[in-house]
XYZ file of C-alpha atoms in Angstrom:
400
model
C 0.000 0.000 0.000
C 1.483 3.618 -1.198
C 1.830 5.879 1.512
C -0.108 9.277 0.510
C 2.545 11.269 1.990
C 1.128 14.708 0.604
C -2.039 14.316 2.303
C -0.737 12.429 5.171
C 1.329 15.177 5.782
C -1.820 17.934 6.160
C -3.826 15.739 7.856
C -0.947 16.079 10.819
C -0.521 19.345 10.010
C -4.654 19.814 11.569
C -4.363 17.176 13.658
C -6.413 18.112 17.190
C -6.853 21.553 15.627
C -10.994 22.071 16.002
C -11.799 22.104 12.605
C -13.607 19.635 10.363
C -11.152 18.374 7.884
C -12.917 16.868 4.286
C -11.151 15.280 1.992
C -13.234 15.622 -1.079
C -12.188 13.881 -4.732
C -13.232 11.405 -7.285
C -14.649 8.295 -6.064
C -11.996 5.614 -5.847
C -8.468 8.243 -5.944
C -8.111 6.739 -2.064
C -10.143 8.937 0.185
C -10.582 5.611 2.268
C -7.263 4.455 2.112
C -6.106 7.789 3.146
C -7.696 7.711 6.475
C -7.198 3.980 7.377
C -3.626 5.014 6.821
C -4.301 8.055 9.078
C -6.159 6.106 11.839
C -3.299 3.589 11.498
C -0.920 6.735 12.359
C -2.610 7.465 15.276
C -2.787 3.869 16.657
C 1.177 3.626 16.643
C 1.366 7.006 17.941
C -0.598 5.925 21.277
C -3.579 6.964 20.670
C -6.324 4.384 21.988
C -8.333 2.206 19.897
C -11.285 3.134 22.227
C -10.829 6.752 20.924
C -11.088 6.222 17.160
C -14.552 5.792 15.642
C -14.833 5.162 11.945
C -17.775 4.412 9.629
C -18.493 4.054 5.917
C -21.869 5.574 5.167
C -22.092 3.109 1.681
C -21.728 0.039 4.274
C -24.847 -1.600 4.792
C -24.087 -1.762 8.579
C -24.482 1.892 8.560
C -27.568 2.567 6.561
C -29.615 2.271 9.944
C -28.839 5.394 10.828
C -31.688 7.183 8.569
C -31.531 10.746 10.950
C -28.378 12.718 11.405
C -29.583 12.849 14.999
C -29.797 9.091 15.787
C -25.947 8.740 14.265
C -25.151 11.525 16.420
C -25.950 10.539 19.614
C -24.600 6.715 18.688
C -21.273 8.496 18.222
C -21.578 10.649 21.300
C -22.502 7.776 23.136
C -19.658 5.592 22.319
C -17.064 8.426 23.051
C -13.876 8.119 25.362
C -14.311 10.408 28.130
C -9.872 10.206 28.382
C -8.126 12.503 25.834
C -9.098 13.676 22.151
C -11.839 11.438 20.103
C -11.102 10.920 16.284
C -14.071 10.511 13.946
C -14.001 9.506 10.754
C -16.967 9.944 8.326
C -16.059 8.044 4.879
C -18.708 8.972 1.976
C -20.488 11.451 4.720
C -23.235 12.811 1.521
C -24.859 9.092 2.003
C -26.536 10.248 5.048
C -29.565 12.930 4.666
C -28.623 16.648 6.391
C -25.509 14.957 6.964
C -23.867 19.204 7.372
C -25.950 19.005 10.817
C -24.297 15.728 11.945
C -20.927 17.643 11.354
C -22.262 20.589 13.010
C -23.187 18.712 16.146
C -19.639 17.037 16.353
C -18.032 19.725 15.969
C -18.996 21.657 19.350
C -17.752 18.673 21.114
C -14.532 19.877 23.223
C -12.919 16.179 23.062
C -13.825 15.412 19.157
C -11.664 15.640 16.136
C -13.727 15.251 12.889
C -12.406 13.882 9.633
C -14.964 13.849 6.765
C -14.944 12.469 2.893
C -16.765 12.582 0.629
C -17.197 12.373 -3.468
C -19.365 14.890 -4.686
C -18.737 18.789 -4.550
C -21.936 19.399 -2.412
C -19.634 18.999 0.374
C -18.519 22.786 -0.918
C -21.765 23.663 -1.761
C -23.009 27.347 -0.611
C -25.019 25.434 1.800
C -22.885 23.682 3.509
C -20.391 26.905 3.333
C -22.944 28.776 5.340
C -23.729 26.279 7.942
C -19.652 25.214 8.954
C -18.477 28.595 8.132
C -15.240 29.172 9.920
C -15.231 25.319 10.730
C -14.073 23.723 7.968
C -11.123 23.093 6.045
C -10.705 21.061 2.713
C -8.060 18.573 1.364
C -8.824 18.176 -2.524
C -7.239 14.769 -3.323
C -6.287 13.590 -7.141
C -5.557 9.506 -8.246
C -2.098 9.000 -8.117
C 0.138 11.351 -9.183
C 3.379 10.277 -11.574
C 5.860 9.470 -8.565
C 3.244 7.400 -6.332
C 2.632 6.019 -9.667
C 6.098 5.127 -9.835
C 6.354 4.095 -6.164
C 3.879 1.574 -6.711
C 5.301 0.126 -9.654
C 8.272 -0.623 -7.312
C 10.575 1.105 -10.774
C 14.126 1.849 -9.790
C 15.416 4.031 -12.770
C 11.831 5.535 -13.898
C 12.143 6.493 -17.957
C 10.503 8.290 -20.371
C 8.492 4.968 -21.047
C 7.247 4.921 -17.788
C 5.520 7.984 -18.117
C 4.221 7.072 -21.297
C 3.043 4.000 -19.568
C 1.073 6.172 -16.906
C 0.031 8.452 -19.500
C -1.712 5.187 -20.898
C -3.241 4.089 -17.185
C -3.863 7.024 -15.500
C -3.837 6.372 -11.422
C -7.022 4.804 -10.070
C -5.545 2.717 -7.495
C -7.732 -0.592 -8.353
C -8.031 0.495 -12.026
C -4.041 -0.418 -11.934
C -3.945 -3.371 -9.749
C -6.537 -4.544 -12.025
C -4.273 -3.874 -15.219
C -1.824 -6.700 -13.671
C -4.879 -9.334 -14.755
C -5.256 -8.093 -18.133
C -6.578 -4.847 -19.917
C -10.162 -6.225 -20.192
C -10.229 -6.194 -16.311
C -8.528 -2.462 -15.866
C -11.176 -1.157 -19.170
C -14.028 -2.170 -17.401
C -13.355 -1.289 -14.038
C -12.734 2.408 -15.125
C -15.756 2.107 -17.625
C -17.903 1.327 -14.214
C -16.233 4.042 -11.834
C -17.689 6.144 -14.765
C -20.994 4.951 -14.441
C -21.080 4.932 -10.701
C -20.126 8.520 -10.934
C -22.897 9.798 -13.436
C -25.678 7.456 -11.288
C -24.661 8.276 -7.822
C -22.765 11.593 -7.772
C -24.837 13.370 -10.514
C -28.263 11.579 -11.431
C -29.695 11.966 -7.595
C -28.998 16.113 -6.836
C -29.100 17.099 -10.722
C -31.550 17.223 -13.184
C -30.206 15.419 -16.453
C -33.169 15.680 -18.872
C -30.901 14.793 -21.950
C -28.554 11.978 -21.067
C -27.346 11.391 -24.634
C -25.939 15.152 -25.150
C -24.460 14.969 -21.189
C -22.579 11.949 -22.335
C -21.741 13.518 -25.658
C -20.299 16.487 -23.501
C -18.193 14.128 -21.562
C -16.948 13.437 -24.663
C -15.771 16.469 -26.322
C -14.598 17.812 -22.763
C -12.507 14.562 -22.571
C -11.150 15.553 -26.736
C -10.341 19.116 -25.716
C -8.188 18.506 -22.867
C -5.319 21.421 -23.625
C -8.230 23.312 -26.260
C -10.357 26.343 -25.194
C -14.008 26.049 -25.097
C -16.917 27.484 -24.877
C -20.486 26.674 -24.053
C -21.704 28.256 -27.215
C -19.186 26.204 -29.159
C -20.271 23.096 -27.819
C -23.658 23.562 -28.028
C -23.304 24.300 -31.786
C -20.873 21.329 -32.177
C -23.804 19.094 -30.997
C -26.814 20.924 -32.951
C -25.000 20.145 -36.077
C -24.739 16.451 -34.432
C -28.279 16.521 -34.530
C -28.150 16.917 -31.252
C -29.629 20.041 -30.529
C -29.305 21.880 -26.734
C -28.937 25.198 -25.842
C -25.778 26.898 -24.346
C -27.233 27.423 -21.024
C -27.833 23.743 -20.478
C -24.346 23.034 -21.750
C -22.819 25.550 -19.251
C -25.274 23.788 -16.691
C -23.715 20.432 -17.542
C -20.100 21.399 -17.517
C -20.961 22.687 -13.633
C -22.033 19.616 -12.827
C -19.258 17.712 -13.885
C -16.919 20.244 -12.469
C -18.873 19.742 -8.930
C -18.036 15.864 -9.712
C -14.536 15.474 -9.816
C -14.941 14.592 -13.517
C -13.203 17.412 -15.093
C -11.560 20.871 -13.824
C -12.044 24.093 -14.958
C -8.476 26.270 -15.381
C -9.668 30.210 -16.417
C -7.611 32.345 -18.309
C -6.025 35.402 -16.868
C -4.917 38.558 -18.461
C -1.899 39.494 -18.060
C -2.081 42.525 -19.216
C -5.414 43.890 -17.668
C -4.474 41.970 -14.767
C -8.045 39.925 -14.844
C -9.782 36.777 -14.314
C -11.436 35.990 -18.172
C -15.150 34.679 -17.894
C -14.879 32.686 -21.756
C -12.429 30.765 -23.531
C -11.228 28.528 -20.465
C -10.266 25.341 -20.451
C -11.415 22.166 -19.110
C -9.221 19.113 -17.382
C -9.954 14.872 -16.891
C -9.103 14.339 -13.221
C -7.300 10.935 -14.965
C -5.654 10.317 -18.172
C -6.437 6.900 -18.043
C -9.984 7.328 -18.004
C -9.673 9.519 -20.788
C -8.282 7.028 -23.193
C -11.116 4.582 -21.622
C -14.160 7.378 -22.588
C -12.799 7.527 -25.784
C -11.703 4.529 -27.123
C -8.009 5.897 -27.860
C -5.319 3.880 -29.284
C -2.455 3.753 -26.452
C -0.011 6.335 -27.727
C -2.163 9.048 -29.770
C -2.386 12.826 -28.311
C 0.453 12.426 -26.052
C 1.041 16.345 -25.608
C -2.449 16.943 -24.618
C -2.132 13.852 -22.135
C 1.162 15.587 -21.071
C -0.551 18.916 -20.082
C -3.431 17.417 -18.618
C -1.085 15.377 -16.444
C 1.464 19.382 -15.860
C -1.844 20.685 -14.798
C -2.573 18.656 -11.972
C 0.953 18.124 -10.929
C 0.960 21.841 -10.375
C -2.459 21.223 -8.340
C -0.748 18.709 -6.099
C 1.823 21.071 -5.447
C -0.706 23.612 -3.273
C -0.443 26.122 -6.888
C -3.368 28.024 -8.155
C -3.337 27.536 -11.879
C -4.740 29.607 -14.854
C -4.470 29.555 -17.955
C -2.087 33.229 -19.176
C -3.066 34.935 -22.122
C -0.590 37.781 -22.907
C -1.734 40.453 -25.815
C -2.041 37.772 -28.619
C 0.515 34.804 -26.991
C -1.094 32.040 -24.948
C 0.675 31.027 -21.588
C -0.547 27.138 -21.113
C -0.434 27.830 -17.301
C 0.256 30.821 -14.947
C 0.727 29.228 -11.067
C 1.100 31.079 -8.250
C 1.837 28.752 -5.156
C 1.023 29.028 -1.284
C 3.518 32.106 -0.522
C 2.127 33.734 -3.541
C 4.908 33.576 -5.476
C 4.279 32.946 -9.574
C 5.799 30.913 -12.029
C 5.148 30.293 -15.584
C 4.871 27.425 -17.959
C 4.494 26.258 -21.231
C 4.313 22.181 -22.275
C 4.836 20.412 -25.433
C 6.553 16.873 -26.525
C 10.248 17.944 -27.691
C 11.938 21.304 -28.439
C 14.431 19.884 -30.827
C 12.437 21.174 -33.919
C 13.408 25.628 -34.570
C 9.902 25.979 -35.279
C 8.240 24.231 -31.872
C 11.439 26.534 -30.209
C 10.188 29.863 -31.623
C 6.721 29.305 -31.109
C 7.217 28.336 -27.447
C 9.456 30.593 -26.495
C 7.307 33.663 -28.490
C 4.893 33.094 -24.944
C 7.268 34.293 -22.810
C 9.801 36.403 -24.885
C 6.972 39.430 -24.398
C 6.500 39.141 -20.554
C 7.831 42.141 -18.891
C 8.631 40.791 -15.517
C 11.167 38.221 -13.890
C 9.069 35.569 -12.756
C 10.883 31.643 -13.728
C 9.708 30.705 -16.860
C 9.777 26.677 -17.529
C 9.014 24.044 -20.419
C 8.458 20.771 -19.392
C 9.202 18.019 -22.442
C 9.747 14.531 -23.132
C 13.769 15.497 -24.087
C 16.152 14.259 -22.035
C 18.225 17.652 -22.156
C 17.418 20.155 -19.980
C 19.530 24.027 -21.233
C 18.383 27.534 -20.429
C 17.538 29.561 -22.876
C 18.128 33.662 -21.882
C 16.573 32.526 -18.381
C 14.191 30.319 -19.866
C 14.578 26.882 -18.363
C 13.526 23.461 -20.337
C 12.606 20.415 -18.137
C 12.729 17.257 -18.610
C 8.891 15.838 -17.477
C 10.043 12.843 -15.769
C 12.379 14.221 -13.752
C 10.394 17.335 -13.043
C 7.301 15.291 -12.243
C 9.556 13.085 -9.838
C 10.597 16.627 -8.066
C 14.326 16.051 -8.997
């Protein structure tokens, strides 16, 4: 079992502070995993078995518990009345009003809550109001390219192996299932997809037309690295013979934003200094399930595949990320991480070609300021070009 050091390391970070931690993601990228490994931490540590209570609300066992009240007061009654309680609440939107539940817990002078959960009503304006100043949220991803590599047990990770990940993605079954044979991993990611549209979406959102949602899945999942639009996509599918409007499109795209499906990355002027409303882009949480969706052969649209997986590398790493758009250049992602300092980036296969060289470095070369300015590629070279530093994506992935 891979250790999930990054969020390991914030959950002890908050650790007896009294705040609700949730650990919100896509089903199956470990939410579970994480806090068995996190209760496991505590047990070695000294805390007391009798102190940690933990429940699945998809268990069976727990689906007695129809009012927040009644699962209240069986936690409260089963509390350790020596040193700090730990609660842990795994798939907490199972269970109706479950915000009061949390509300209730939190009060309690001896109680440490830790909540997750796998749709984006747990950040819902609701729920915002109601634990306002109580809450704090960990956003977790599948794995990333090292834990990828950590589980693999590889030694000397290559080029190949990030092709190879490219390929998978980093659903944690999805890739112990890929050890029995590619039928097993297809179908188990083909599944998580449908658990995901019938549990996550179908019961708090109105679908009324299920075959242009899917077809929106779709084109999100063939734009990775493209900007859209809702109006775009909604005449994309009219002239599919598919006709919805662009206010149901935008509706849609919400909704799978509020799922963990896909994330949205706006673009920011530079020059005005400005958050853009249109022309964003749009993210798969998973690469893998991206080539799955759309029936990809293994090694087509690697840069797109590459950026997708840049993206949420520089997600992992605590960054906010836009997308920069600089007078008429395009700046695949402006980051500016926890101390608020900002960093730029641009993404592509190889720079070996003069033409790939002057269009890349044409995004930066009118940037008036002195903030680091990387490319991340596939070549193994890594020179500096009038402050301009090339990566290598293995290595930079890997932190190295």
């Amino acid at each position: 079992m891979i250790k999930r050091e990054t969020y390991l390391s914030r959950l002890r970070e908050l650790k007896d502070i009294q705040l609700i931690k949730v650990v919100t993601g896509v089903r199956r990228c470990g939410k579970s995993t994480l806090l068995q490994q996190f209760m496991e931490e505590l047990l070695l540590s000294g805390v007391s078995a009798g102190n940690i209570q933990s429940y699945n609300l998809e268990e069976p066992e727990n689906a007695d518990f129809e009012h927040w009240k009644d699962f209240y007061f069986h936690i409260k009654n089963h509390l350790s009345g020596q040193g700090m309680n730990y609660i842990f609440l795994d798939e907490i939107q199972m269970l109706h009003n479950f915000e009061r539940l949390l509300d209730g817990l939190h009060i309690l002078k001896n109680v440490d809550v830790y909540v997750t959960g796998s749709n984006a009503y747990l950040l819902s304006s609701e729920l915002a109001t109601i634990l306002t100043g109580r809450a704090i949220t960990i956003e977790m991803y599948p794995f990333s390219f090292s834990e990828y590599i950590a589980y693999s047990s590889v030694e000397n990770p290559s080029e190949m192996d990030l092709i190879n990940y490219m390929q998978t993605g980093g659903f944690p079954q999805a890739l112990e299932l890929k050890k029995i044979s590619h039928f097993a991993f297809e179908n188990y990611l083909k599944g998580l997809y449908t658990t995901i549209i019938e549990k996550d979406i179908k019961p708090r959102n109105a679908i009324y037309n299920e075959v242009a949602f899917d077809n929106i899945v779709r084109f999100l999942s063939d734009s990775t690295g493209s900007r859209i639009s809702a109006n775009s996509i909604a005449n994309y599918l009219t002239h599919k013979k598919d006709g919805i409007d662009e206010k149901t499109v935008s509706r849609y795209i919400s909704i799978l934003n509020k799922s963990y499906l896909f994330y949205h990355a706006s673009r920011f002027d530079l020059k005005g200094k400005k958050i853009l409303k249109t022309q964003g882009k749009e993210y798969i949480v998973d690469t893998g399930f991206r080539n799955v969706l759309l029936g990809r052969e293994q090694l087509s649209d690697l840069g797109h595949m590459l950026e997708n997986i840049v993206y949420f590398e520089l997600l992992r790493r605590g960054n906010t990320v836009w997308i920069g758009k600089n007078a008429d250049r395009e700046i695949d992602f402006l980051s500016k991480d926890t101390a608020g300092y900002i960093s730029y980036y641009q993404v592509c296969l190889t720079m070996r070609e003069e033409i790939v060289r002057e269009r890349e470095f044409s995004a930066f070369l009118k940037l008036k300021d002195h903030h680091p300015k990387i490319i991340i590629t596939l070549d193994l070279e890594e020179p500096t070009y009038n402050g301009i530093v090339q990566r290598n994506a293995t290595k930079w992935l890997l932190g190295l």
